[in-house]
Coordinates of C-alpha atoms and ligand atoms in Angstrom, one line a residue:
M1 CA 83.3 99.6 116.3
Q2 CA 85.3 96.5 115.7
S3 CA 88.2 96.2 118.1
G4 CA 90.8 93.7 119.5
K5 CA 88.2 92.8 122.1
D6 CA 86.1 90.9 119.6
H7 CA 88.4 89.7 116.9
K8 CA 92.0 88.8 116.3
P9 CA 93.8 92.1 116.0
A10 CA 94.8 93.2 112.5
V11 CA 97.2 96.1 112.5
L12 CA 98.2 98.3 109.5
F13 CA 101.1 100.7 110.0
V14 CA 101.0 103.8 107.8
C15 CA 103.7 106.4 107.0
L16 CA 104.1 108.6 103.9
G17 CA 106.1 106.5 101.5
N18 CA 105.8 103.0 103.0
I19 CA 109.6 102.5 102.5
C20 CA 111.1 103.7 105.8
R21 CA 109.1 103.9 109.0
S22 CA 106.1 101.8 108.4
P23 CA 107.9 98.7 107.0
M24 CA 110.3 99.0 110.0
A25 CA 107.2 99.1 112.3
E26 CA 105.7 96.1 110.5
G27 CA 108.8 94.0 111.0
A28 CA 109.4 95.2 114.6
F29 CA 105.7 94.6 115.5
R30 CA 105.6 91.1 113.9
A31 CA 108.6 90.1 116.0
A32 CA 107.2 91.7 119.2
A33 CA 103.8 90.0 118.8
E34 CA 105.5 86.6 118.2
R35 CA 107.6 87.0 121.3
A36 CA 104.5 87.8 123.3
G37 CA 102.4 85.0 121.8
L38 CA 99.9 87.5 120.3
A39 CA 98.2 86.2 117.2
C40 CA 97.9 89.2 114.9
T41 CA 97.7 90.1 111.2
V42 CA 100.2 92.9 110.3
D43 CA 100.8 95.0 107.2
S44 CA 102.0 98.4 106.2
A45 CA 101.1 101.1 103.7
G46 CA 101.8 104.7 102.7
T47 CA 99.4 107.7 102.3
A48 CA 101.4 108.7 99.2
D49 CA 101.8 106.8 95.9
Y50 CA 105.4 107.7 95.3
H51 CA 107.0 104.3 95.9
I52 CA 104.3 101.8 95.1
G53 CA 105.9 98.4 94.4
S54 CA 109.3 99.3 95.8
P55 CA 111.1 97.4 98.5
P56 CA 112.0 99.3 101.7
D57 CA 114.8 101.9 101.6
P58 CA 118.1 100.1 101.8
R59 CA 118.8 102.0 105.1
A60 CA 115.6 100.7 106.6
I61 CA 116.5 97.2 105.5
A62 CA 120.0 97.5 107.0
T63 CA 118.7 99.0 110.3
A64 CA 116.1 96.2 110.7
R65 CA 118.7 93.6 109.8
D66 CA 121.1 95.1 112.5
N67 CA 118.2 94.4 114.9
G68 CA 117.7 90.8 113.7
I69 CA 114.6 91.5 111.6
L70 CA 114.3 90.9 107.8
I71 CA 112.1 93.3 105.8
D72 CA 113.7 93.1 102.4
H73 CA 110.7 91.0 101.0
L74 CA 108.2 93.8 101.6
H75 CA 106.8 96.1 98.8
A76 CA 105.3 99.5 99.2
R77 CA 101.6 100.1 98.6
Q78 CA 99.2 102.9 99.2
I79 CA 96.4 102.7 101.8
D80 CA 93.0 102.1 100.3
R81 CA 89.4 102.1 101.3
D82 CA 89.2 98.3 102.1
D83 CA 91.9 98.8 104.8
F84 CA 89.5 100.6 107.0
Y85 CA 87.3 97.4 107.2
R86 CA 90.0 94.7 107.0
F87 CA 92.1 96.1 109.8
T88 CA 91.1 96.6 113.4
H89 CA 93.8 99.2 114.0
V90 CA 95.2 101.7 111.4
I91 CA 98.2 103.2 113.0
A92 CA 100.1 106.3 111.8
L93 CA 103.7 107.0 112.5
D94 CA 103.2 110.7 112.7
S95 CA 100.4 113.2 113.0
A96 CA 100.5 114.4 109.4
N97 CA 99.8 110.8 108.2
L98 CA 97.2 110.4 110.9
Q99 CA 95.4 113.4 109.4
G100 CA 95.8 111.8 105.9
I101 CA 94.3 108.5 107.2
K102 CA 91.4 110.3 108.9
A103 CA 90.6 112.2 105.7
R104 CA 90.4 108.9 103.8
A105 CA 88.4 106.9 106.4
P106 CA 85.0 105.9 105.1
R107 CA 82.2 107.0 107.5
D108 CA 81.3 103.4 108.3
G109 CA 84.9 102.2 108.5
T110 CA 85.5 99.9 111.4
A111 CA 89.2 100.4 112.1
Q112 CA 90.4 102.3 115.1
T113 CA 92.9 105.1 114.0
M114 CA 95.7 106.2 116.2
L115 CA 99.3 107.2 116.4
L116 CA 101.8 104.4 117.2
L117 CA 103.1 106.4 120.2
D118 CA 99.6 106.8 121.6
A119 CA 100.2 103.3 122.9
L120 CA 102.7 104.8 125.4
D121 CA 101.4 106.0 128.7
T122 CA 104.0 108.7 129.0
A123 CA 103.6 112.3 127.8
G124 CA 105.8 113.7 125.0
D125 CA 106.1 114.1 121.3
R126 CA 104.0 111.4 119.6
N127 CA 105.6 111.8 116.1
I128 CA 108.3 109.5 114.8
A129 CA 110.5 111.7 112.7
D130 CA 110.9 110.8 109.0
P131 CA 114.5 109.6 108.4
Y132 CA 114.2 109.6 104.6
H133 CA 116.2 112.8 104.2
G134 CA 118.6 111.9 107.0
N135 CA 121.4 109.4 107.5
E136 CA 121.9 106.0 109.1
S137 CA 121.8 107.3 112.6
D138 CA 118.4 108.9 111.9
F139 CA 117.2 105.4 110.9
A140 CA 118.7 103.9 114.0
A141 CA 116.9 106.6 116.1
A142 CA 113.6 105.9 114.3
W143 CA 114.0 102.1 114.9
S144 CA 114.6 102.7 118.6
V145 CA 111.4 104.7 119.0
I146 CA 109.4 102.3 116.9
E147 CA 110.6 99.4 119.1
T148 CA 109.4 101.2 122.2
G149 CA 106.1 101.9 120.4
V150 CA 105.4 98.4 119.2
D151 CA 106.2 96.9 122.6
A152 CA 103.6 99.2 124.1
L153 CA 101.1 98.4 121.3
V154 CA 101.5 94.7 121.9
A155 CA 100.9 95.2 125.6
Q156 CA 97.7 97.3 124.8
L157 CA 96.4 94.6 122.4
L158 CA 97.0 91.9 125.0
R159 CA 95.1 94.0 127.6
E160 CA 92.2 94.4 125.1
G161 CA 92.2 90.7 124.6
C162 CA 92.3 90.1 128.4
D163 CA 89.2 92.4 128.8
A164 CA 87.3 90.2 126.4
A165 CA 88.2 87.1 128.4
A166 CA 87.2 88.7 131.7
Ligands
LIG1 P1 108.5 107.1 105.1 O1 109.6 108.0 104.5 O2 107.2 107.9 105.0 O3 108.9 106.8 106.5 O4 108.5 105.9 104.1 C1 109.6 108.7 103.3 C2 109.9 108.0 102.1 C3 109.8 108.7 100.9 C4 109.5 110.0 100.9 C5 109.2 110.7 102.0 C6 109.3 110.0 103.3 N1 109.5 110.7 99.6 O5 109.3 112.0 99.7 O6 109.7 110.1 98.6

């Protein structure tokens, strides 16, 4: 299995529509990786095709902007077969989408699949709630959990890189 130990990490965040949680995760992760000096490819996608080509939800854009991150240039796309070879980590925002990812994964796909909150070393709910049918405070709550998750993921990827250097 290809992993961050052998290659520059390439991370794909996946939610349902690719307009709320995964673009926020993409933006938050890119900033966290830059802060940590981690060279990493990052992208996001949805398991569904509902919003292909659309920018992130205006509430996701506003929440990211409130936190100093711009995601208004992103466009939704659906995960495809190549993603399981191009990315080292395909990371779901909740368990329903992790199931959807695993159902699509080619037998010889090289990406590791996981939940974003699997990067945390604490117990608890690993799902990041979908804020799409909620309000601004639901987006702020999702952002807060996503930030915790991406910080832990950056630390995990750095550890994997350190293992390679050891
Ligand atoms: P996301 O949120 O998966 O975080 O992008 C959703 C966006 C759109 C829909 C559901 C969830 N939808 O049903 O259109």
